[in-house]
């Protein structure tokens, strides 16, 4: 039996108002107002949940969603319009189009690390496509969860967009209901549970997962390039939620002879960006909770791993801070090289030849993001052709996330489905094929009873051999 | 299939290992390999017409004409289209970038998933096996095809010719029934495409969930036709009959399942259908060669049960004669069936056409929308408003106005379901896309590195960041200069 909130959402959807372009635009604008009028509250919530600096919050959360809304508002009329498709002449007179329509009721599961972006960015897509939505924020980011539960009903159509807070039991209950689509951001372990639950109602899902995102660092000769690369690598590891990001660099691959130079540059960047003493670190997010703190500390406790630490390794348990840590060649079978790190520990794996990085990466599950710092065009081409990942970025990190024309999603164990820009609209739409025919020009050859003439007719027709058809009709072709 | 060479867990593991090794050599990614395989697949359809016709006749007594038109030629055109367009489909798609990532360039690169599984159905056993295979190969994957055991002649024909013509280190056929399918489903696939019913669709999806494998499910449902009175009745009737009984005798996922029309118009419609049925199939349709038989006794008994349901006795206005020996049921029309009858609560998938009558045609939308979303929905009318309401309000995989089933043959339209009728789609370029991972690739340079991205974070940096993200040049200028 359907629960109360679902009934209300179905009624809202059947009323047709969410399909209206005006409704969709008004909801999108409301999201903009929500962000503009509550900026300080958002800064505060994220400071409390994750120790995020306001610049990180603006850059990775508020700014990203605002950009998505603005883009959607400027494109939505185009996205909603039916797309006319070409037809072979044989079908004349006919008209073919693909008409996008909303799926109905969407469930969005949000992860704790980017609790605003990962709630509102999919919401932008779901609303643009004309759906009703339930957002389930993560209980591991309780301040932001409460913020969303408070503000979304205040700014948006509360009978069409709802926030349901809670932990595992609430999530399980949600998964038993009938949804028209589930959008999940999180770990592969929970993704399996979500997808298994989706089977009952044949609910399509998008899974935005993670994985170990490698960064290949080729030898760079120009000093400026090296400096910029090091900054970007550091920012790509520690700059977004202290490594607790699905597209954060997990580990680096570099040639043996170049590794010490790279490590020195990384240390410089770390000291400049964050400071040196674990009690005095700035601009760095905290670890989200005790469970992950202990998990990360345990990764370092393996003696062989501990021995490979070349920088950092200090923790401040009271304030849930782990120092940016660099490790040189920890054992490949240690847990730190088997599981997604999702924290501020950066293993650097050395290779004899940087080209070996391709095989190294291909022998592991496909990551959500792959980074490569190189100016060697042939090597770039090789990486593009021979590796597989959700995305691939050359000479920078994380920034592909803000390019609206690039699909954002995984492959293999890093997930399936995608969003951002128009892909968000598509993710929450059914692309309905529509063919309009008329009663004129009936092709008798299609109907029984069958005979040789009809067979020959269709033979030519199927090859779009119009000349052959004409001749056949004129009795000139056998 | 030889009892000694059972396809079990060990066979599956060995097979998967071989396919993964083949894939990792990179050969299936090359344009040359894909074109060569597609050409070889085309040869199967071109050089073995008589055997294919015979297999289809043996499996389901499919009329030669339907076998040519709906199976062989659809495969040929699909294959030829892929061959013609493959270079274009394989080209990376350049995309624009904005101020936020300046300077940069970006593109989307299509790459194969790896090892894909295609599970086919018995009603169009040639088409529904090879059409997805065309897409999978065009996209550069290695493929395992599992044809349906309910169409054994076509299944073994496919095993034979795919073995002969295709690269057997990359394209394989596994024949068998439930045990073999279960073994296949335990493996880790990079993508699965399943055509069939929603019960087995759920089993496939559950198996896929264990490995987080993306799936395309091409299912079915009750595809309705709304018939208005403002139509060319003769043409409409002929098109309805072709779409219903001319497609495997109603055993097609997009066969019209039931009609909704007004009480006033129903008698005229029934008369026209009867007249055209006579012209198409003669006085004794059970003897007509132009009608497929019912595929097996399971389905035959299932359909008889629908006809003999108490709730519809007395509703049969045409046909329904049965030949149990040859598994044939004459085209049957049932008028005014109650909505709670058996026939209105499961996909008919056979030669029975139910007609539901309403007072006003507008009521038909509620009837359709109160049921699971079908794979196809049809409307016959000249009324523009009705057409608009239909296209706007009815949700189905695909819609067709004033005809039936034809949209399946249009390569520029995606073919797939929604809700209970499935997820994902294919045909034409959509086949290539569905078996490809579209990888986002961004190229950045070392020039123009904005220090504002990096810590230490300051208020000035925040202002700059806001300006860039909001795309305001004036604000960027002011932020750089430190102006308020």
mmCIF file of N, CA and C in Angstrom, chain A residues 19 39 53 55 58-59 85-87 91 97 99 101 103 192 195 199-200 202 220 225 231-232 273 283 366 373 384-385 387-396 405 407 418 423 430 432-435 437-439 442 444 446-450 458-459 462, chain B residues 29 65 68 73 77 96 108 111 113 202 206 209-210 213 235 238-239 242 279-280 290 373 382 391-392 394-403 406 409-410 412-413 423 437-446 449 453-458 465-466 469:
data_model
loop_
_atom_site.group_PDB
_atom_site.id
_atom_site.type_symbol
_atom_site.label_atom_id
_atom_site.label_comp_id
_atom_site.label_asym_id
_atom_site.label_seq_id
_atom_site.Cartn_x
_atom_site.Cartn_y
_atom_site.Cartn_z
ATOM 1 N N UNK A 19 4.517 19.158 -15.326
ATOM 2 C CA UNK A 19 4.930 19.102 -16.724
ATOM 3 C C UNK A 19 5.012 20.484 -17.340
ATOM 4 N N UNK A 39 23.032 31.684 2.082
ATOM 5 C CA UNK A 39 24.450 31.367 1.876
ATOM 6 C C UNK A 39 25.160 31.140 3.202
ATOM 7 N N UNK A 53 35.765 24.907 4.380
ATOM 8 C CA UNK A 53 35.965 26.347 4.278
ATOM 9 C C UNK A 53 34.910 26.920 3.330
ATOM 10 N N UNK A 55 35.102 28.901 0.945
ATOM 11 C CA UNK A 55 35.475 28.906 -0.479
ATOM 12 C C UNK A 55 35.225 27.540 -1.098
ATOM 13 N N UNK A 58 31.535 27.321 -1.581
ATOM 14 C CA UNK A 58 31.026 28.038 -2.736
ATOM 15 C C UNK A 58 31.444 27.353 -4.028
ATOM 16 N N UNK A 59 32.740 27.023 -4.095
ATOM 17 C CA UNK A 59 33.289 26.465 -5.329
ATOM 18 C C UNK A 59 32.663 25.124 -5.688
ATOM 19 N N UNK A 85 12.669 13.775 -36.161
ATOM 20 C CA UNK A 85 13.630 12.829 -36.722
ATOM 21 C C UNK A 85 13.386 12.610 -38.198
ATOM 22 N N UNK A 86 14.478 12.314 -38.877
ATOM 23 C CA UNK A 86 14.360 12.059 -40.323
ATOM 24 C C UNK A 86 13.755 10.705 -40.583
ATOM 25 N N UNK A 87 13.023 10.616 -41.702
ATOM 26 C CA UNK A 87 12.434 9.347 -42.090
ATOM 27 C C UNK A 87 12.817 9.010 -43.514
ATOM 28 N N UNK A 91 8.490 5.876 -46.010
ATOM 29 C CA UNK A 91 7.454 6.059 -45.011
ATOM 30 C C UNK A 91 6.536 7.230 -45.330
ATOM 31 N N UNK A 97 9.078 11.818 -34.420
ATOM 32 C CA UNK A 97 9.699 12.692 -33.430
ATOM 33 C C UNK A 97 9.987 11.891 -32.166
ATOM 34 N N UNK A 99 9.788 12.547 -28.173
ATOM 35 C CA UNK A 99 9.219 13.514 -27.241
ATOM 36 C C UNK A 99 9.654 13.131 -25.835
ATOM 37 N N UNK A 101 9.457 12.905 -21.915
ATOM 38 C CA UNK A 101 8.417 13.094 -20.908
ATOM 39 C C UNK A 101 8.972 12.693 -19.548
ATOM 40 N N UNK A 103 9.466 10.877 -15.980
ATOM 41 C CA UNK A 103 9.261 9.485 -15.591
ATOM 42 C C UNK A 103 8.184 9.378 -14.518
ATOM 43 N N UNK A 192 24.598 -1.910 -4.611
ATOM 44 C CA UNK A 192 24.060 -3.247 -4.896
ATOM 45 C C UNK A 192 22.730 -3.444 -4.196
ATOM 46 N N UNK A 195 20.131 -1.340 -6.119
ATOM 47 C CA UNK A 195 19.750 -1.934 -7.416
ATOM 48 C C UNK A 195 18.916 -3.206 -7.204
ATOM 49 N N UNK A 199 14.661 -3.974 -8.386
ATOM 50 C CA UNK A 199 14.187 -5.071 -9.228
ATOM 51 C C UNK A 199 12.681 -5.276 -9.103
ATOM 52 N N UNK A 200 12.182 -5.171 -7.871
ATOM 53 C CA UNK A 200 10.758 -5.466 -7.629
ATOM 54 C C UNK A 200 9.842 -4.701 -8.581
ATOM 55 N N UNK A 202 10.971 -3.003 -11.283
ATOM 56 C CA UNK A 202 11.686 -2.715 -12.539
ATOM 57 C C UNK A 202 12.009 -1.233 -12.648
ATOM 58 N N UNK A 220 57.718 16.083 -16.490
ATOM 59 C CA UNK A 220 57.480 17.377 -17.117
ATOM 60 C C UNK A 220 58.748 18.190 -17.018
ATOM 61 N N UNK A 225 55.551 24.302 -15.594
ATOM 62 C CA UNK A 225 54.608 23.202 -15.729
ATOM 63 C C UNK A 225 54.617 22.318 -14.489
ATOM 64 N N UNK A 231 50.582 21.819 -7.923
ATOM 65 C CA UNK A 231 49.461 22.514 -7.269
ATOM 66 C C UNK A 231 48.148 21.816 -7.589
ATOM 67 N N UNK A 232 48.003 21.476 -8.860
ATOM 68 C CA UNK A 232 46.742 20.858 -9.267
ATOM 69 C C UNK A 232 46.581 19.470 -8.666
ATOM 70 N N UNK A 273 49.435 25.395 1.173
ATOM 71 C CA UNK A 273 47.971 25.410 1.171
ATOM 72 C C UNK A 273 47.407 25.203 2.567
ATOM 73 N N UNK A 283 42.199 25.443 5.988
ATOM 74 C CA UNK A 283 41.666 25.226 4.631
ATOM 75 C C UNK A 283 41.481 23.754 4.290
ATOM 76 N N UNK A 366 37.490 -0.231 -13.239
ATOM 77 C CA UNK A 366 37.449 1.044 -13.953
ATOM 78 C C UNK A 366 37.083 2.169 -12.987
ATOM 79 N N UNK A 373 48.956 13.721 -16.342
ATOM 80 C CA UNK A 373 49.730 14.947 -16.533
ATOM 81 C C UNK A 373 50.853 14.629 -17.501
ATOM 82 N N UNK A 384 43.832 7.624 -23.949
ATOM 83 C CA UNK A 384 42.424 7.734 -24.360
ATOM 84 C C UNK A 384 41.935 6.407 -24.923
ATOM 85 N N UNK A 385 42.756 5.795 -25.790
ATOM 86 C CA UNK A 385 42.299 4.597 -26.499
ATOM 87 C C UNK A 385 42.373 3.344 -25.644
ATOM 88 N N UNK A 387 42.654 2.988 -22.035
ATOM 89 C CA UNK A 387 42.112 2.859 -20.685
ATOM 90 C C UNK A 387 40.626 3.173 -20.723
ATOM 91 N N UNK A 388 39.924 2.770 -19.672
ATOM 92 C CA UNK A 388 38.508 3.093 -19.584
ATOM 93 C C UNK A 388 38.201 3.669 -18.216
ATOM 94 N N UNK A 389 37.441 4.756 -18.201
ATOM 95 C CA UNK A 389 37.068 5.388 -16.946
ATOM 96 C C UNK A 389 35.835 6.224 -17.216
ATOM 97 N N UNK A 390 35.176 6.697 -16.135
ATOM 98 C CA UNK A 390 34.025 7.564 -16.338
ATOM 99 C C UNK A 390 34.445 8.781 -17.132
ATOM 100 N N UNK A 391 35.539 9.412 -16.665
ATOM 101 C CA UNK A 391 36.057 10.571 -17.379
ATOM 102 C C UNK A 391 37.575 10.525 -17.367
ATOM 103 N N UNK A 392 38.146 11.319 -18.238
ATOM 104 C CA UNK A 392 39.606 11.370 -18.360
ATOM 105 C C UNK A 392 39.986 12.829 -18.506
ATOM 106 N N UNK A 393 40.886 13.302 -17.658
ATOM 107 C CA UNK A 393 41.268 14.714 -17.714
ATOM 108 C C UNK A 393 42.774 14.812 -17.835
ATOM 109 N N UNK A 394 43.212 15.632 -18.787
ATOM 110 C CA UNK A 394 44.646 15.826 -18.984
ATOM 111 C C UNK A 394 45.098 17.113 -18.338
ATOM 112 N N UNK A 395 46.154 17.007 -17.547
ATOM 113 C CA UNK A 395 46.852 18.160 -16.986
ATOM 114 C C UNK A 395 46.042 18.979 -16.008
ATOM 115 N N UNK A 396 45.069 18.340 -15.393
ATOM 116 C CA UNK A 396 44.350 19.013 -14.322
ATOM 117 C C UNK A 396 43.554 17.960 -13.556
ATOM 118 N N UNK A 405 28.765 20.461 -20.574
ATOM 119 C CA UNK A 405 28.552 19.692 -21.792
ATOM 120 C C UNK A 405 29.172 18.309 -21.740
ATOM 121 N N UNK A 407 29.274 14.582 -20.004
ATOM 122 C CA UNK A 407 28.472 13.715 -19.139
ATOM 123 C C UNK A 407 29.282 13.319 -17.917
ATOM 124 N N UNK A 418 24.421 8.829 -16.175
ATOM 125 C CA UNK A 418 25.222 10.044 -16.128
ATOM 126 C C UNK A 418 24.320 11.249 -15.958
ATOM 127 N N UNK A 423 22.422 16.141 -19.836
ATOM 128 C CA UNK A 423 22.373 14.751 -19.406
ATOM 129 C C UNK A 423 21.521 14.592 -18.149
ATOM 130 N N UNK A 430 11.813 10.044 -20.057
ATOM 131 C CA UNK A 430 11.646 8.934 -20.979
ATOM 132 C C UNK A 430 11.554 9.542 -22.362
ATOM 133 N N UNK A 432 10.238 9.303 -25.596
ATOM 134 C CA UNK A 432 9.149 8.558 -26.219
ATOM 135 C C UNK A 432 9.205 8.740 -27.731
ATOM 136 N N UNK A 433 9.230 7.612 -28.446
ATOM 137 C CA UNK A 433 9.234 7.667 -29.906
ATOM 138 C C UNK A 433 7.797 7.856 -30.381
ATOM 139 N N UNK A 434 7.589 8.806 -31.311
ATOM 140 C CA UNK A 434 6.241 9.024 -31.837
ATOM 141 C C UNK A 434 6.288 9.031 -33.356
ATOM 142 N N UNK A 435 5.455 8.225 -33.975
ATOM 143 C CA UNK A 435 5.378 8.205 -35.437
ATOM 144 C C UNK A 435 3.948 8.575 -35.840
ATOM 145 N N UNK A 437 1.310 8.795 -38.843
ATOM 146 C CA UNK A 437 1.044 8.364 -40.202
ATOM 147 C C UNK A 437 -0.290 8.955 -40.651
ATOM 148 N N UNK A 438 -0.500 8.947 -41.972
ATOM 149 C CA UNK A 438 -1.820 9.406 -42.417
ATOM 150 C C UNK A 438 -2.461 8.276 -43.199
ATOM 151 N N UNK A 439 -3.697 8.505 -43.588
ATOM 152 C CA UNK A 439 -4.404 7.465 -44.324
ATOM 153 C C UNK A 439 -4.134 7.512 -45.822
ATOM 154 N N UNK A 442 -1.741 4.305 -49.189
ATOM 155 C CA UNK A 442 -1.628 3.029 -48.492
ATOM 156 C C UNK A 442 -0.813 2.063 -49.349
ATOM 157 N N UNK A 444 -0.388 -1.271 -50.375
ATOM 158 C CA UNK A 444 -1.132 -2.529 -50.281
ATOM 159 C C UNK A 444 -0.215 -3.725 -50.077
ATOM 160 N N UNK A 446 1.904 -4.355 -48.088
ATOM 161 C CA UNK A 446 2.198 -4.776 -46.725
ATOM 162 C C UNK A 446 1.237 -5.814 -46.204
ATOM 163 N N UNK A 447 0.052 -5.870 -46.815
ATOM 164 C CA UNK A 447 -0.984 -6.707 -46.209
ATOM 165 C C UNK A 447 -1.095 -8.071 -46.846
ATOM 166 N N UNK A 448 -1.514 -9.076 -46.060
ATOM 167 C CA UNK A 448 -1.847 -10.379 -46.642
ATOM 168 C C UNK A 448 -3.061 -10.194 -47.551
ATOM 169 N N UNK A 449 -3.454 -11.159 -48.388
ATOM 170 C CA UNK A 449 -2.681 -12.397 -48.599
ATOM 171 C C UNK A 449 -1.386 -12.119 -49.371
ATOM 172 N N UNK A 450 -0.337 -12.862 -49.032
ATOM 173 C CA UNK A 450 0.955 -12.604 -49.630
ATOM 174 C C UNK A 450 1.049 -13.237 -51.000
ATOM 175 N N UNK A 458 8.398 -5.491 -51.714
ATOM 176 C CA UNK A 458 9.012 -5.198 -50.430
ATOM 177 C C UNK A 458 10.521 -5.378 -50.462
ATOM 178 N N UNK A 459 10.986 -6.298 -51.298
ATOM 179 C CA UNK A 459 12.428 -6.457 -51.471
ATOM 180 C C UNK A 459 13.055 -5.135 -51.868
ATOM 181 N N UNK A 462 12.690 -2.375 -49.129
ATOM 182 C CA UNK A 462 13.617 -2.475 -48.017
ATOM 183 C C UNK A 462 15.016 -2.035 -48.355
ATOM 184 N N UNK B 29 38.252 -3.396 -30.753
ATOM 185 C CA UNK B 29 38.049 -1.948 -30.777
ATOM 186 C C UNK B 29 38.338 -1.383 -32.156
ATOM 187 N N UNK B 65 6.623 -14.845 -45.938
ATOM 188 C CA UNK B 65 6.599 -13.400 -46.132
ATOM 189 C C UNK B 65 7.045 -12.679 -44.871
ATOM 190 N N UNK B 68 10.723 -13.129 -44.249
ATOM 191 C CA UNK B 68 11.541 -12.246 -45.083
ATOM 192 C C UNK B 68 11.523 -10.831 -44.539
ATOM 193 N N UNK B 73 15.072 -9.190 -43.590
ATOM 194 C CA UNK B 73 15.367 -7.868 -44.144
ATOM 195 C C UNK B 73 15.612 -6.817 -43.097
ATOM 196 N N UNK B 77 18.991 -4.589 -43.253
ATOM 197 C CA UNK B 77 19.053 -3.121 -43.263
ATOM 198 C C UNK B 77 19.766 -2.617 -42.032
ATOM 199 N N UNK B 96 31.569 21.922 -26.257
ATOM 200 C CA UNK B 96 32.013 23.253 -25.885
ATOM 201 C C UNK B 96 32.413 23.324 -24.423
ATOM 202 N N UNK B 108 33.721 13.851 -26.207
ATOM 203 C CA UNK B 108 33.144 12.625 -25.660
ATOM 204 C C UNK B 108 33.567 11.485 -26.577
ATOM 205 N N UNK B 111 33.498 4.286 -26.187
ATOM 206 C CA UNK B 111 34.314 3.079 -26.094
ATOM 207 C C UNK B 111 33.427 1.896 -25.728
ATOM 208 N N UNK B 113 31.982 -1.437 -23.841
ATOM 209 C CA UNK B 113 31.931 -1.811 -22.434
ATOM 210 C C UNK B 113 32.901 -2.954 -22.145
ATOM 211 N N UNK B 202 12.990 -9.454 -14.362
ATOM 212 C CA UNK B 202 13.347 -9.189 -12.965
ATOM 213 C C UNK B 202 14.488 -10.096 -12.518
ATOM 214 N N UNK B 206 18.034 -8.703 -11.214
ATOM 215 C CA UNK B 206 18.552 -9.074 -9.898
ATOM 216 C C UNK B 206 19.961 -9.650 -10.024
ATOM 217 N N UNK B 209 22.389 -6.881 -10.639
ATOM 218 C CA UNK B 209 22.632 -6.018 -9.479
ATOM 219 C C UNK B 209 23.856 -6.487 -8.700
ATOM 220 N N UNK B 210 24.105 -7.803 -8.700
ATOM 221 C CA UNK B 210 25.238 -8.314 -7.917
ATOM 222 C C UNK B 210 26.562 -7.768 -8.443
ATOM 223 N N UNK B 213 25.962 -4.458 -13.054
ATOM 224 C CA UNK B 213 25.972 -4.459 -14.517
ATOM 225 C C UNK B 213 24.792 -3.674 -15.051
ATOM 226 N N UNK B 235 -8.855 1.322 -44.269
ATOM 227 C CA UNK B 235 -7.394 1.314 -44.111
ATOM 228 C C UNK B 235 -7.026 1.021 -42.658
ATOM 229 N N UNK B 238 -7.360 -2.656 -41.926
ATOM 230 C CA UNK B 238 -6.280 -3.452 -42.522
ATOM 231 C C UNK B 238 -4.986 -3.275 -41.731
ATOM 232 N N UNK B 239 -4.724 -2.041 -41.314
ATOM 233 C CA UNK B 239 -3.485 -1.816 -40.564
ATOM 234 C C UNK B 239 -3.531 -2.470 -39.195
ATOM 235 N N UNK B 242 -2.949 -6.189 -39.827
ATOM 236 C CA UNK B 242 -1.527 -6.443 -40.115
ATOM 237 C C UNK B 242 -0.694 -6.391 -38.863
ATOM 238 N N UNK B 279 -10.806 -11.226 -46.200
ATOM 239 C CA UNK B 279 -9.978 -10.978 -47.382
ATOM 240 C C UNK B 279 -8.547 -11.438 -47.175
ATOM 241 N N UNK B 280 -8.031 -11.244 -45.945
ATOM 242 C CA UNK B 280 -6.633 -11.583 -45.685
ATOM 243 C C UNK B 280 -6.442 -13.094 -45.566
ATOM 244 N N UNK B 290 -0.748 -17.987 -44.156
ATOM 245 C CA UNK B 290 -0.257 -16.640 -43.843
ATOM 246 C C UNK B 290 -0.366 -16.293 -42.371
ATOM 247 N N UNK B 373 2.620 0.925 -17.870
ATOM 248 C CA UNK B 373 2.971 1.555 -19.144
ATOM 249 C C UNK B 373 3.344 0.487 -20.180
ATOM 250 N N UNK B 382 -8.507 11.221 -37.151
ATOM 251 C CA UNK B 382 -8.094 12.386 -37.930
ATOM 252 C C UNK B 382 -8.199 13.649 -37.096
ATOM 253 N N UNK B 391 -0.588 12.151 -27.593
ATOM 254 C CA UNK B 391 0.872 12.245 -27.529
ATOM 255 C C UNK B 391 1.314 12.856 -26.209
ATOM 256 N N UNK B 392 0.526 13.811 -25.725
ATOM 257 C CA UNK B 392 0.900 14.460 -24.476
ATOM 258 C C UNK B 392 0.638 13.626 -23.243
ATOM 259 N N UNK B 394 -0.392 10.076 -22.964
ATOM 260 C CA UNK B 394 -0.190 8.631 -22.843
ATOM 261 C C UNK B 394 1.298 8.319 -22.791
ATOM 262 N N UNK B 395 1.700 7.609 -21.761
ATOM 263 C CA UNK B 395 3.105 7.237 -21.656
ATOM 264 C C UNK B 395 3.285 5.785 -22.067
ATOM 265 N N UNK B 396 4.153 5.560 -23.014
ATOM 266 C CA UNK B 396 4.450 4.209 -23.493
ATOM 267 C C UNK B 396 5.857 4.263 -24.069
ATOM 268 N N UNK B 397 6.398 3.107 -24.408
ATOM 269 C CA UNK B 397 7.718 3.091 -25.037
ATOM 270 C C UNK B 397 7.695 3.951 -26.284
ATOM 271 N N UNK B 398 6.727 3.650 -27.177
ATOM 272 C CA UNK B 398 6.594 4.421 -28.402
ATOM 273 C C UNK B 398 5.134 4.567 -28.766
ATOM 274 N N UNK B 399 4.828 5.646 -29.499
ATOM 275 C CA UNK B 399 3.447 5.885 -29.919
ATOM 276 C C UNK B 399 3.368 5.903 -31.426
ATOM 277 N N UNK B 400 2.260 5.438 -31.941
ATOM 278 C CA UNK B 400 2.082 5.461 -33.388
ATOM 279 C C UNK B 400 0.655 5.898 -33.664
ATOM 280 N N UNK B 401 0.534 6.868 -34.553
ATOM 281 C CA UNK B 401 -0.807 7.377 -34.891
ATOM 282 C C UNK B 401 -1.172 6.917 -36.273
ATOM 283 N N UNK B 402 -2.346 6.319 -36.393
ATOM 284 C CA UNK B 402 -2.926 5.870 -37.647
ATOM 285 C C UNK B 402 -2.169 4.735 -38.315
ATOM 286 N N UNK B 403 -1.470 3.979 -37.507
ATOM 287 C CA UNK B 403 -0.857 2.755 -38.030
ATOM 288 C C UNK B 403 -0.434 1.908 -36.847
ATOM 289 N N UNK B 406 4.756 -0.107 -37.104
ATOM 290 C CA UNK B 406 5.737 0.374 -38.092
ATOM 291 C C UNK B 406 6.928 1.083 -37.475
ATOM 292 N N UNK B 409 10.458 -0.174 -37.365
ATOM 293 C CA UNK B 409 11.348 -0.242 -38.520
ATOM 294 C C UNK B 409 12.060 1.074 -38.815
ATOM 295 N N UNK B 410 11.762 2.117 -38.046
ATOM 296 C CA UNK B 410 12.395 3.412 -38.305
ATOM 297 C C UNK B 410 13.704 3.501 -37.535
ATOM 298 N N UNK B 412 15.749 5.815 -37.041
ATOM 299 C CA UNK B 412 16.054 7.047 -36.324
ATOM 300 C C UNK B 412 15.203 7.206 -35.070
ATOM 301 N N UNK B 413 14.355 6.217 -34.780
ATOM 302 C CA UNK B 413 13.575 6.281 -33.543
ATOM 303 C C UNK B 413 14.099 5.251 -32.548
ATOM 304 N N UNK B 423 13.442 -0.866 -19.856
ATOM 305 C CA UNK B 423 14.339 0.276 -19.657
ATOM 306 C C UNK B 423 15.446 0.219 -20.706
ATOM 307 N N UNK B 437 30.266 2.978 -23.802
ATOM 308 C CA UNK B 437 30.427 3.906 -22.688
ATOM 309 C C UNK B 437 30.929 5.215 -23.293
ATOM 310 N N UNK B 438 30.232 6.290 -22.996
ATOM 311 C CA UNK B 438 30.617 7.587 -23.554
ATOM 312 C C UNK B 438 31.512 8.285 -22.537
ATOM 313 N N UNK B 439 32.791 8.247 -22.815
ATOM 314 C CA UNK B 439 33.768 8.744 -21.855
ATOM 315 C C UNK B 439 33.998 10.231 -22.060
ATOM 316 N N UNK B 440 33.938 10.990 -20.957
ATOM 317 C CA UNK B 440 34.185 12.429 -21.026
ATOM 318 C C UNK B 440 35.689 12.659 -20.976
ATOM 319 N N UNK B 441 36.227 13.397 -21.933
ATOM 320 C CA UNK B 441 37.669 13.666 -21.940
ATOM 321 C C UNK B 441 37.891 15.169 -21.972
ATOM 322 N N UNK B 442 38.685 15.653 -21.036
ATOM 323 C CA UNK B 442 38.969 17.087 -20.998
ATOM 324 C C UNK B 442 40.466 17.322 -21.106
ATOM 325 N N UNK B 443 40.825 18.282 -21.946
ATOM 326 C CA UNK B 443 42.232 18.629 -22.125
ATOM 327 C C UNK B 443 42.471 20.028 -21.541
ATOM 328 N N UNK B 444 43.416 20.082 -20.611
ATOM 329 C CA UNK B 444 43.753 21.390 -20.049
ATOM 330 C C UNK B 444 45.213 21.687 -20.355
ATOM 331 N N UNK B 445 45.574 22.949 -20.301
ATOM 332 C CA UNK B 445 46.984 23.278 -20.496
ATOM 333 C C UNK B 445 47.497 23.877 -19.201
ATOM 334 N N UNK B 446 48.778 24.178 -19.218
ATOM 335 C CA UNK B 446 49.371 24.760 -18.009
ATOM 336 C C UNK B 446 49.288 26.272 -18.006
ATOM 337 N N UNK B 449 46.869 29.512 -15.249
ATOM 338 C CA UNK B 449 46.493 28.852 -14.006
ATOM 339 C C UNK B 449 46.092 29.913 -12.985
ATOM 340 N N UNK B 453 42.185 29.460 -7.394
ATOM 341 C CA UNK B 453 41.626 28.131 -7.106
ATOM 342 C C UNK B 453 42.181 27.529 -5.825
ATOM 343 N N UNK B 454 43.370 27.973 -5.478
ATOM 344 C CA UNK B 454 44.107 27.234 -4.448
ATOM 345 C C UNK B 454 44.057 27.929 -3.107
ATOM 346 N N UNK B 455 44.246 27.142 -2.029
ATOM 347 C CA UNK B 455 44.452 27.769 -0.728
ATOM 348 C C UNK B 455 45.797 28.500 -0.765
ATOM 349 N N UNK B 456 46.140 29.388 0.190
ATOM 350 C CA UNK B 456 45.235 29.774 1.279
ATOM 351 C C UNK B 456 44.023 30.549 0.753
ATOM 352 N N UNK B 457 42.854 30.270 1.330
ATOM 353 C CA UNK B 457 41.632 30.913 0.874
ATOM 354 C C UNK B 457 41.497 32.300 1.491
ATOM 355 N N UNK B 458 41.120 33.275 0.667
ATOM 356 C CA UNK B 458 40.919 34.637 1.161
ATOM 357 C C UNK B 458 39.579 35.149 0.626
ATOM 358 N N UNK B 465 36.140 33.894 -7.403
ATOM 359 C CA UNK B 465 35.504 32.613 -7.689
ATOM 360 C C UNK B 465 34.032 32.807 -8.054
ATOM 361 N N UNK B 466 33.350 33.614 -7.228
ATOM 362 C CA UNK B 466 31.928 33.858 -7.487
ATOM 363 C C UNK B 466 31.750 34.491 -8.862
ATOM 364 N N UNK B 469 32.321 31.895 -11.632
ATOM 365 C CA UNK B 469 31.263 30.892 -11.713
ATOM 366 C C UNK B 469 29.955 31.493 -12.182
#
